[in-house]
Amino acid sequence: MKLYQYLLAALTAPPASIAVEASEALARRTYFYIGGQYKDVTQPNNGTATVFVGQMYVEKLQPPQPSRRLPLIFIPGAGQTSTNFLNTPDGRQGWASYFLHKGFTVYLVDPPQRGRSPYDQGFEGGRVGSVSVNTVEQFFTAPEYFTNTSTSYPQASLHTQWPGTGLRGDPIFDQFYASQVQLQYDPEISDRLVKPSLNALIDEVGLCVLFVHSQSGPYGWVAGDSRPKLVKGIVAIEPEGPPFIQVPGIGGKARIDGVTRLPLLYDPPVVNITRDLKTVQLPPPPGKETLYIPCTVQAAPARKLVNLARVPVALMTGEASYHAPYDWCSIEYFKQTGVKATWLDLGRLGVKGNGHFVFLEKNNLASAKLVLDWILTKLGPG
């Protein structure tokens, strides 16, 4: 595969109606596919055919003079591709360029069955579809306009950081919504497909830091559990939650193993999830009763996560996101299980007004700086 240098902005330029402010990083780019297998599948109107399925697209961006020892692997959330991390819908610098400028090598992936990672209807089953414009507006880009709906939350009115109105018809919103791709509606299928491909990428890259967002949160926990010697840290931007249950609003299946649907290694071991992982409710802290939901946590004595406890975690929450009422539950879960998790609660840290896509919002480099500081503090010079 040819190796060449290029400016990220040249490939991700927004329409002329959007002013470009990005200071993109010069990078050496390669791409490859990892994981997957040949499989006989039955295709509509085509009978049975042998095809390659389950593979994952990987794009590697390397600064001209890498100065950090730990590469960063970025894994997008539901309905997203790794373009999330290139630059923002209004043309500003994205997190990929920010960390390239800081000397890190960056890997961007499209999880199996999404974006540049093919979907074959005859493999694994399930059903794919797109996230509706209503859902994107209400939960991602403009929650402040939906405060009287049944699925709203107290912090929604604090949202100020999406560039533009966050509503259809705004050119910045339209650029973002145009980037949405199909997703596998059955998260258990996605979980199963991502695990071997992501593990294979980690084995190929070696020591690394994972960046996960939303739906890809469980992908990161499973990878850290599977490869604790290689995953040196996990940056989780509003990972799927809360533990054990599903809350109204964004659909999906509850994470019956705590923060995942696939099994993690507990001590004492979990043989039967229903029997062994007993749970109780934990009320919100005093003074937070109207802002936080009650948590579902393990009943005492809590089992510990043997492997994941070896991986430092930074969990980031936007002040105005739909995660704001319940990300505290993930922090409590990690405390119980022995995982060393730092809560980057943005509002409390002075980074105000963020929703779910903090890395695309107007103050995205302020939140990136907090992540950089955490990496340098917890993991060394990188």
PDB file of N, CA and C in Angstrom, residues 29 35 54 146 152 163 166 202 238 313 358 370:
ATOM      1  N   ARG A  29       0.102   8.808   6.125  1.00  0.00           N
ATOM      2  CA  ARG A  29      -1.137   8.024   6.203  1.00  0.00           C
ATOM      3  C   ARG A  29      -0.971   6.665   5.536  1.00  0.00           C
ATOM      4  N   GLY A  35      -8.684  -8.406  10.992  1.00  0.00           N
ATOM      5  CA  GLY A  35      -9.743  -9.310  11.433  1.00  0.00           C
ATOM      6  C   GLY A  35     -10.544  -9.831  10.251  1.00  0.00           C
ATOM      7  N   GLY A  54     -16.663  -9.538   8.614  1.00  0.00           N
ATOM      8  CA  GLY A  54     -16.209  -9.261   9.971  1.00  0.00           C
ATOM      9  C   GLY A  54     -14.950  -8.423  10.065  1.00  0.00           C
ATOM     10  N   PHE A 146     -35.551  20.759  23.574  1.00  0.00           N
ATOM     11  CA  PHE A 146     -36.479  19.659  23.829  1.00  0.00           C
ATOM     12  C   PHE A 146     -36.672  19.427  25.328  1.00  0.00           C
ATOM     13  N   SER A 152     -36.550  14.228  28.267  1.00  0.00           N
ATOM     14  CA  SER A 152     -35.579  15.259  28.601  1.00  0.00           C
ATOM     15  C   SER A 152     -34.993  15.003  29.987  1.00  0.00           C
ATOM     16  N   PRO A 163     -21.823  23.967  17.511  1.00  0.00           N
ATOM     17  CA  PRO A 163     -21.702  25.079  16.562  1.00  0.00           C
ATOM     18  C   PRO A 163     -22.952  25.187  15.683  1.00  0.00           C
ATOM     19  N   GLY A 166     -27.848  23.387  15.696  1.00  0.00           N
ATOM     20  CA  GLY A 166     -28.025  21.978  16.018  1.00  0.00           C
ATOM     21  C   GLY A 166     -29.304  21.393  15.463  1.00  0.00           C
ATOM     22  N   ILE A 202      -4.959  -4.426  18.451  1.00  0.00           N
ATOM     23  CA  ILE A 202      -4.118  -4.170  19.630  1.00  0.00           C
ATOM     24  C   ILE A 202      -2.880  -5.056  19.594  1.00  0.00           C
ATOM     25  N   GLU A 238     -18.223   9.558  27.528  1.00  0.00           N
ATOM     26  CA  GLU A 238     -19.632   9.195  27.728  1.00  0.00           C
ATOM     27  C   GLU A 238     -19.926   7.781  27.219  1.00  0.00           C
ATOM     28  N   VAL A 313      -8.423   4.368  33.729  1.00  0.00           N
ATOM     29  CA  VAL A 313      -9.558   4.835  32.934  1.00  0.00           C
ATOM     30  C   VAL A 313      -9.796   6.316  33.201  1.00  0.00           C
ATOM     31  N   VAL A 358     -18.624  15.851  22.625  1.00  0.00           N
ATOM     32  CA  VAL A 358     -17.739  16.901  23.138  1.00  0.00           C
ATOM     33  C   VAL A 358     -16.580  17.179  22.184  1.00  0.00           C
ATOM     34  N   LEU A 370      -7.684  18.384  28.607  1.00  0.00           N
ATOM     35  CA  LEU A 370      -7.866  17.615  29.839  1.00  0.00           C
ATOM     36  C   LEU A 370      -7.439  16.163  29.639  1.00  0.00           C
TER      37      LEU A 370
END
